[in-house]
Amino acid sequence: MLKAPLGVWGMRNIFLFIRRFSTAILFLVLQVVAIWFLITYNKFHRARGLGIANQITGWFNTRYNKAEDFFKMKEENRRVHKMNDSLMNLLAANFARRDSANRLVRDTLLFDTTANRYRQYIYREAEVVYGTVNEEKNYLQINKGSKDGIKDDMGVLNSDGSLVGKVIAVSPNFSEVMSLLHVQNKVSVLVKKTRSAGTISWDAKDPRFLTLKDIPKSDSIMKGDTIITGTYSLSIPPGKMVGTVAEIVPDNSTSFYILRVRTTAKFQDLQQVFVVENLQFGEQAKLQEETKKKIL
Amino acid sequence: MSGLLRNIIRFFLFILLQVYLLNKIPPLHQYINPYIYYLFILWLPFNISRANLMFIGFFTGIVLDYFMMTPGIHAAPCVLIAYLRPFVIGILTPKEASEFNYREPSPKAMGWTPYLVYTLILTLFHHGYMVLLEWLSFGSILHFIIKVIATTGISMLLIITTELLFPRKMRFRTNTA
């Protein structure tokens, strides 16, 4: 027997095998691709081909949003008007003397030289073009992207200043926001009255309520207490409204409360939002990285 | 209207219906999530090749995934039901593709009972696999079982309603045609 024909027959058998089970092999290949998409995305929140896909879904979502605005703008107007009202009262112009040197400028300077303060947060407005509340992982799409200076990990607030979520993916004209209604989204918050910190998360049940844990029972918590954003986040400014305590779930096994928190932002009719940029984010993140390296 | 154009229009209608209507309605309950877009795969013609069927299934799933920002979670079940579809049709109506008098699976082509069994089996596979993938990252076994049953129930209701409200006009084909 010669060696060469054996090799040729071996190859032939492989080809026959592939041909015979071609559908099953194709099925397995497509399954592996889908699962690979799923696993890599869940880990890093980076979808394959997201940039192009985001542009296309964004186009459809913008069309849809225009129609939806017609029905929902009234409620949004009310919220924005209320916020404007509170801001109008804060304007420096309300208290200014009649002085020719005073003029109103939009404050985007990094340093306020008169009071020796530096600017830490910049707000950009954006419009929500698509969002869901009935999945277990809910995302919002907004109509500002990297062209407008939006970057990953920026915080997102509702038009009334309450917390909505944070940016996780950016394309040139659109961004994806992981809302608080996402089972993997955990945010550090404070009870405003007692200043004790805890972690808030969503249990995928009711889109109106979040769950707050780690508040010790030595605090006296009442229904209706205000929950605000904590001071530990790099992307979300502290002291922003998150929600109010709706229910205190009895749990005798630990010395911590389980609180059901009603969100201030109504996730079903989000329209206009603010994207917050922390100008010190790079420096703070770098310091954290270097600290980790030194410890290791 | 040619079969291809018809299916392309149908694809857009199903995706838009799923993204802008069914996924936007206020949640009835945490377990109930109405799904109907995969009916597009169940409605594809009998004579389509199995490889093409799976590619179309993958494409349908991945398009919905990019709208919902969950890449993979709808694509995987769509490929599964596209793979299983010929087996289920073969078991329920043992005929060759050319022997059917209508082009696509429908109550008219297969009869109401076999058609409903066909949709029920593939719906169960689709939802079972999809909820399983969700469950791997979140939830409990009871959550998994109840959600599969509830979601299958609402999907079957939607499919039956669709079949009753929009009976597809299809030409009767004979072997000579």
PDB file of C-alpha atoms in Angstrom, chain A residues 23-24 26-27 30-31 33-35 37-38 41-42 47-50 53 57 60-61 64 68 130-137 139 168-169 176 183-184 202-205 207 268, chain B residues 12 16 18-20 22-27 29-30 33 35 50-51 54-55 58 62 66-77 79-80 83 129 133-134 137-138 143 147:
ATOM      1  CA  THR A  23     -26.714  21.960   8.049  1.00  0.00           C
ATOM      2  CA  ALA A  24     -25.827  20.736  11.530  1.00  0.00           C
ATOM      3  CA  LEU A  26     -23.851  25.601  10.011  1.00  0.00           C
ATOM      4  CA  PHE A  27     -26.335  25.505  12.894  1.00  0.00           C
ATOM      5  CA  LEU A  30     -24.295  30.331  13.922  1.00  0.00           C
ATOM      6  CA  GLN A  31     -25.098  29.356  17.516  1.00  0.00           C
ATOM      7  CA  VAL A  33     -21.433  33.314  16.837  1.00  0.00           C
ATOM      8  CA  ALA A  34     -24.653  34.363  18.609  1.00  0.00           C
ATOM      9  CA  ILE A  35     -23.465  33.164  22.026  1.00  0.00           C
ATOM     10  CA  PHE A  37     -21.884  38.121  20.741  1.00  0.00           C
ATOM     11  CA  LEU A  38     -23.931  37.676  23.900  1.00  0.00           C
ATOM     12  CA  TYR A  41     -21.407  42.100  25.075  1.00  0.00           C
ATOM     13  CA  ASN A  42     -22.557  41.300  28.606  1.00  0.00           C
ATOM     14  CA  ALA A  47     -21.433  45.044  20.708  1.00  0.00           C
ATOM     15  CA  ARG A  48     -19.770  43.933  17.491  1.00  0.00           C
ATOM     16  CA  GLY A  49     -20.533  46.375  14.720  1.00  0.00           C
ATOM     17  CA  LEU A  50     -22.380  48.639  17.129  1.00  0.00           C
ATOM     18  CA  ALA A  53     -25.963  49.388  13.729  1.00  0.00           C
ATOM     19  CA  THR A  57     -31.445  52.008  14.472  1.00  0.00           C
ATOM     20  CA  PHE A  60     -35.608  54.651  12.660  1.00  0.00           C
ATOM     21  CA  ASN A  61     -35.821  55.654  16.311  1.00  0.00           C
ATOM     22  CA  TYR A  64     -40.600  57.120  15.755  1.00  0.00           C
ATOM     23  CA  GLU A  68     -44.294  60.069  19.972  1.00  0.00           C
ATOM     24  CA  TYR A 130     -35.840  54.978  22.047  1.00  0.00           C
ATOM     25  CA  GLY A 131     -36.164  53.193  25.354  1.00  0.00           C
ATOM     26  CA  THR A 132     -37.804  50.188  26.952  1.00  0.00           C
ATOM     27  CA  VAL A 133     -38.859  49.262  30.471  1.00  0.00           C
ATOM     28  CA  ASN A 134     -40.104  45.692  30.071  1.00  0.00           C
ATOM     29  CA  GLU A 135     -36.836  43.866  29.447  1.00  0.00           C
ATOM     30  CA  GLU A 136     -34.479  42.735  32.173  1.00  0.00           C
ATOM     31  CA  LYS A 137     -31.728  44.882  30.713  1.00  0.00           C
ATOM     32  CA  TYR A 139     -31.289  50.679  27.491  1.00  0.00           C
ATOM     33  CA  ILE A 168     -22.134  52.767  27.889  1.00  0.00           C
ATOM     34  CA  ALA A 169     -21.648  53.000  24.111  1.00  0.00           C
ATOM     35  CA  GLU A 176     -26.672  54.077  24.336  1.00  0.00           C
ATOM     36  CA  VAL A 183     -30.158  44.122  36.475  1.00  0.00           C
ATOM     37  CA  GLN A 184     -26.413  44.716  36.191  1.00  0.00           C
ATOM     38  CA  TRP A 202     -33.212  46.693  40.103  1.00  0.00           C
ATOM     39  CA  ASP A 203     -34.886  43.299  40.558  1.00  0.00           C
ATOM     40  CA  ALA A 204     -36.486  43.287  37.078  1.00  0.00           C
ATOM     41  CA  LYS A 205     -40.014  43.228  38.510  1.00  0.00           C
ATOM     42  CA  PRO A 207     -40.205  49.487  36.503  1.00  0.00           C
ATOM     43  CA  GLN A 268     -41.706  55.102  30.624  1.00  0.00           C
TER      44      GLN A 268
ATOM     45  CA  PHE B  12     -39.832  45.088   8.022  1.00  0.00           C
ATOM     46  CA  LEU B  16     -41.174  47.465  13.362  1.00  0.00           C
ATOM     47  CA  GLN B  18     -42.020  44.213  17.619  1.00  0.00           C
ATOM     48  CA  VAL B  19     -39.730  47.179  18.319  1.00  0.00           C
ATOM     49  CA  TYR B  20     -42.192  50.076  18.278  1.00  0.00           C
ATOM     50  CA  LEU B  22     -44.964  45.290  21.463  1.00  0.00           C
ATOM     51  CA  ASN B  23     -41.755  46.325  23.239  1.00  0.00           C
ATOM     52  CA  LYS B  24     -43.166  49.770  24.013  1.00  0.00           C
ATOM     53  CA  ILE B  25     -46.476  48.811  25.625  1.00  0.00           C
ATOM     54  CA  PRO B  26     -46.528  49.298  29.391  1.00  0.00           C
ATOM     55  CA  PRO B  27     -45.457  46.071  31.124  1.00  0.00           C
ATOM     56  CA  HIS B  29     -46.411  41.801  34.498  1.00  0.00           C
ATOM     57  CA  GLN B  30     -42.752  40.930  34.888  1.00  0.00           C
ATOM     58  CA  ASN B  33     -43.448  39.832  27.416  1.00  0.00           C
ATOM     59  CA  TYR B  35     -43.248  38.399  21.182  1.00  0.00           C
ATOM     60  CA  ARG B  50     -32.151  24.785   5.219  1.00  0.00           C
ATOM     61  CA  ALA B  51     -28.929  26.788   5.084  1.00  0.00           C
ATOM     62  CA  MET B  54     -30.784  29.536   9.170  1.00  0.00           C
ATOM     63  CA  PHE B  55     -29.050  32.572   7.670  1.00  0.00           C
ATOM     64  CA  PHE B  58     -29.790  34.666  12.295  1.00  0.00           C
ATOM     65  CA  ILE B  62     -29.540  40.064  15.075  1.00  0.00           C
ATOM     66  CA  TYR B  66     -29.368  45.700  17.643  1.00  0.00           C
ATOM     67  CA  PHE B  67     -32.626  47.536  18.279  1.00  0.00           C
ATOM     68  CA  MET B  68     -32.899  46.104  21.793  1.00  0.00           C
ATOM     69  CA  MET B  69     -29.147  46.355  22.563  1.00  0.00           C
ATOM     70  CA  THR B  70     -28.930  42.668  23.485  1.00  0.00           C
ATOM     71  CA  PRO B  71     -26.705  41.169  20.744  1.00  0.00           C
ATOM     72  CA  GLY B  72     -27.149  37.389  20.580  1.00  0.00           C
ATOM     73  CA  ILE B  73     -30.140  36.856  22.820  1.00  0.00           C
ATOM     74  CA  HIS B  74     -32.696  36.782  19.976  1.00  0.00           C
ATOM     75  CA  ALA B  75     -30.311  35.578  17.252  1.00  0.00           C
ATOM     76  CA  ALA B  76     -29.531  32.264  18.969  1.00  0.00           C
ATOM     77  CA  PRO B  77     -33.217  31.159  19.424  1.00  0.00           C
ATOM     78  CA  VAL B  79     -31.288  30.047  14.469  1.00  0.00           C
ATOM     79  CA  LEU B  80     -32.592  27.211  16.652  1.00  0.00           C
ATOM     80  CA  TYR B  83     -32.932  24.637  12.263  1.00  0.00           C
ATOM     81  CA  TYR B 129     -33.939  29.040  24.744  1.00  0.00           C
ATOM     82  CA  LEU B 133     -29.972  32.694  27.963  1.00  0.00           C
ATOM     83  CA  GLU B 134     -31.427  35.526  30.059  1.00  0.00           C
ATOM     84  CA  SER B 137     -27.091  35.928  33.881  1.00  0.00           C
ATOM     85  CA  PHE B 138     -30.085  36.583  36.123  1.00  0.00           C
ATOM     86  CA  HIS B 143     -38.704  32.471  37.318  1.00  0.00           C
ATOM     87  CA  LYS B 147     -41.722  33.092  32.264  1.00  0.00           C
TER      88      LYS B 147
END
